[in-house]
Short mmCIF file of the C-alpha atoms (twelve columns), coordinates in Angstrom:
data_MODEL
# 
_entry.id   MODEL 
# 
loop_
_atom_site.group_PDB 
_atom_site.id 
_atom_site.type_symbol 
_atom_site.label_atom_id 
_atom_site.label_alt_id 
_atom_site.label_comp_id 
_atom_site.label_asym_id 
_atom_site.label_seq_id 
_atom_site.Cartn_x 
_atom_site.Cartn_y 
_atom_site.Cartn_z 
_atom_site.pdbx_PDB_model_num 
ATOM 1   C CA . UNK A 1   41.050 8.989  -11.849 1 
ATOM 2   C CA . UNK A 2   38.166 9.438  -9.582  1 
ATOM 3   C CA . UNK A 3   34.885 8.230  -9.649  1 
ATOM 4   C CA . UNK A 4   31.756 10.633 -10.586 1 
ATOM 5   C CA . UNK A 5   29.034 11.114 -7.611  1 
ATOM 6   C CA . UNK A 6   27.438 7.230  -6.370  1 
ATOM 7   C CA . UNK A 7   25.071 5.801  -9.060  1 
ATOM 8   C CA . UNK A 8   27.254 7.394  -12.140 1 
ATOM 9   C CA . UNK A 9   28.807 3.823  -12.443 1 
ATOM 10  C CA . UNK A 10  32.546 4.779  -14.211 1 
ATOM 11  C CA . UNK A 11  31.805 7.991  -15.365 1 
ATOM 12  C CA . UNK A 12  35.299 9.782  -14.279 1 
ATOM 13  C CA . UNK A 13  35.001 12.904 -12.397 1 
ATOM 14  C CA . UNK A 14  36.760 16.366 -13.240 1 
ATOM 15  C CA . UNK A 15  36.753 19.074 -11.282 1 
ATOM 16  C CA . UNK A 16  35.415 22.255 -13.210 1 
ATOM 17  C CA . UNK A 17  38.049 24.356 -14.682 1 
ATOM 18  C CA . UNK A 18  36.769 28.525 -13.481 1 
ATOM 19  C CA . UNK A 19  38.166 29.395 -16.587 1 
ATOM 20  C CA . UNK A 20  35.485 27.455 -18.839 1 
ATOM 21  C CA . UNK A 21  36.273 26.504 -22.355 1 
ATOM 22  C CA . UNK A 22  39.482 28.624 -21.991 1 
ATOM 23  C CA . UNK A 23  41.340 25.064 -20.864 1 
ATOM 24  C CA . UNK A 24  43.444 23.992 -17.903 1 
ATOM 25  C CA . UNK A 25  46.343 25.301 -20.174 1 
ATOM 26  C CA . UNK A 26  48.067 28.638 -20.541 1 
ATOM 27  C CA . UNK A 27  44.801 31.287 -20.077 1 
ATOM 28  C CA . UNK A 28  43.749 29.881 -17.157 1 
ATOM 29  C CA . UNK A 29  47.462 29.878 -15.400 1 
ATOM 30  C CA . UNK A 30  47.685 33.454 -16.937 1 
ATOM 31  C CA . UNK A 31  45.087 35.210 -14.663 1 
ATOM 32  C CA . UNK A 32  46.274 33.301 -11.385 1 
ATOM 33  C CA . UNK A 33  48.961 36.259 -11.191 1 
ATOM 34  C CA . UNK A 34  47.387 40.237 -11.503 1 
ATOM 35  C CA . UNK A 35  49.100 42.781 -14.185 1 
ATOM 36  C CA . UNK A 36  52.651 43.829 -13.229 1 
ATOM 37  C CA . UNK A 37  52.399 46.238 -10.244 1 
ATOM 38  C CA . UNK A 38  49.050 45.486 -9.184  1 
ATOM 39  C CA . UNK A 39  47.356 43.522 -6.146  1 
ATOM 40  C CA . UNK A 40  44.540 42.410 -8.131  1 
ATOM 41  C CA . UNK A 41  42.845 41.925 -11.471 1 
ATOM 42  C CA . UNK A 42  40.048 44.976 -12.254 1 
ATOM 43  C CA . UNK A 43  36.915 43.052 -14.432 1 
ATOM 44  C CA . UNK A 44  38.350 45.088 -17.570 1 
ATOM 45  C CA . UNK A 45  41.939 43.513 -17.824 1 
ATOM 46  C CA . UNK A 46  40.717 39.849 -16.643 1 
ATOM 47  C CA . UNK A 47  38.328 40.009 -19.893 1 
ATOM 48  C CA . UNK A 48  41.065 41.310 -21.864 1 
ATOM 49  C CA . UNK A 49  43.985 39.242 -21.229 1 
ATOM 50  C CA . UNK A 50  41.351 36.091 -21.459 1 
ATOM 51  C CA . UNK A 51  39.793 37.779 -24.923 1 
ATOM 52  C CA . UNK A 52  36.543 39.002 -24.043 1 
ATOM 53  C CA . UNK A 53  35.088 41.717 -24.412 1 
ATOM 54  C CA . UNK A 54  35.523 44.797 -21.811 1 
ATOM 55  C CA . UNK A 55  33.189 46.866 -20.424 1 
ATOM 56  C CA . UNK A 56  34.922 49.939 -20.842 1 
ATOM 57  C CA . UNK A 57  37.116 49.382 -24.171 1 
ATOM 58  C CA . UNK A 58  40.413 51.748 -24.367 1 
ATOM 59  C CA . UNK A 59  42.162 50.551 -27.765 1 
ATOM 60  C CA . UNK A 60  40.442 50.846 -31.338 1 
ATOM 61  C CA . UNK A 61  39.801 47.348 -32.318 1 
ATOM 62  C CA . UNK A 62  38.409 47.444 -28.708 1 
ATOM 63  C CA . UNK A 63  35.893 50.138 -29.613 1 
ATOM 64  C CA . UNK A 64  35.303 48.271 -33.009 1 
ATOM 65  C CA . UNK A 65  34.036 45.506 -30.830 1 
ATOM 66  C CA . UNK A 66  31.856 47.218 -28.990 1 
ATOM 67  C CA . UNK A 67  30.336 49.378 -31.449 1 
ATOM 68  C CA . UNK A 68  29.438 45.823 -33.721 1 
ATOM 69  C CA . UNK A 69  28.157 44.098 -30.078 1 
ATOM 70  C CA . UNK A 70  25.733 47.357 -29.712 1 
ATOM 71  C CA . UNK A 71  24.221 47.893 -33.494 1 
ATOM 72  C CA . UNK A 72  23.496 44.070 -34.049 1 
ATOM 73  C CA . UNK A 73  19.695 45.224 -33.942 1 
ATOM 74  C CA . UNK A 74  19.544 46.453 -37.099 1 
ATOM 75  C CA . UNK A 75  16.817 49.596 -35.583 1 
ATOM 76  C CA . UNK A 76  20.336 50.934 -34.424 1 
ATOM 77  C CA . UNK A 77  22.760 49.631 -37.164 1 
ATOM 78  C CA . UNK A 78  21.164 51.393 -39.859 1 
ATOM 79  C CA . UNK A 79  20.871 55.352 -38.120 1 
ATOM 80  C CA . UNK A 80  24.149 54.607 -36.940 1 
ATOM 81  C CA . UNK A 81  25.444 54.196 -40.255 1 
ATOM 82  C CA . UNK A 82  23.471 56.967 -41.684 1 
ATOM 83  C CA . UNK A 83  25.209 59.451 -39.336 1 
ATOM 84  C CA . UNK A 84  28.597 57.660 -39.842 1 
ATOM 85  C CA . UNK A 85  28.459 58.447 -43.400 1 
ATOM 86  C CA . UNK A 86  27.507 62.115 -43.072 1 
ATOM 87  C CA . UNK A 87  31.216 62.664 -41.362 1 
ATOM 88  C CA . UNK A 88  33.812 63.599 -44.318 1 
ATOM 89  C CA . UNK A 89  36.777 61.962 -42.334 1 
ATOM 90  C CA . UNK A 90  34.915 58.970 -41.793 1 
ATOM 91  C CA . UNK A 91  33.824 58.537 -45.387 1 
ATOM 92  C CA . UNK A 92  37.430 59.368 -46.566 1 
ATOM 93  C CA . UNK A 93  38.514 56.034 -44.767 1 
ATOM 94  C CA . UNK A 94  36.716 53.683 -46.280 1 
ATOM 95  C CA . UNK A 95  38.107 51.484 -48.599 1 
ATOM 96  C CA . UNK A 96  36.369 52.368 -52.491 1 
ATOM 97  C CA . UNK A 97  35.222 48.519 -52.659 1 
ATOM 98  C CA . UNK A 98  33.328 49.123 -49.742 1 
ATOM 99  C CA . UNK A 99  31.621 52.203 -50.941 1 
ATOM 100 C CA . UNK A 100 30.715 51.171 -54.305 1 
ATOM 101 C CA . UNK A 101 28.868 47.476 -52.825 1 
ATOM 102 C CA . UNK A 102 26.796 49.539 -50.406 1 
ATOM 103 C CA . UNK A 103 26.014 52.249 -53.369 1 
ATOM 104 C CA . UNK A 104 24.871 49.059 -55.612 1 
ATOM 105 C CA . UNK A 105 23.007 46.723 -52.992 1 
# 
């Protein structure tokens, strides 16, 4: 193992993974290569093959993602809700449990 920078007596030196907390394992080896029949990654499919979030989302639970990231102020939660709940098809999907806590809180 190498030694860390002079005057760090022992401390073991790593080079920093570019992947983060995402290990030296399997994520970081899977964005080495771009999607099949591409020459590169675009920002979108790096974050989603790693599992962050995208800046454009495409599939549901993507959109599910980014609607929670953008109403945790609750200034925007709540009128979000409000007009959520005016929309028949949207109120026809949710689960009775669900209705009947937010009727009695």
């Amino acid at each position: 193992m190498a030694e860390g920078p002079p005057g760090v007596g022992g401390v073991p030196h790593r080079p920093q993974d570019p992947c983060g907390d995402l290990g030296r394992g399997g994520a970081s080896r899977q964005i080495l290569t771009p999607p099949e029949g591409k020459n590169r990654w675009t920002l979108d499919e790096a974050n989603r093959r790693t599992g962050r979030q995208v800046v454009k989302p495409v599939t549901p639970l993507e959109k599910v993602g980014a609607s929670h990231h953008l109403a945790t102020d609750e200034n925007v939660a709540a009128p979000v809700t409000s007009d959520l709940l005016r929309r028949p098809t949207v109120v026809a999907q949710v689960k009775q449990e669900d209705k009947v806590r937010v009727v009695e809180d």
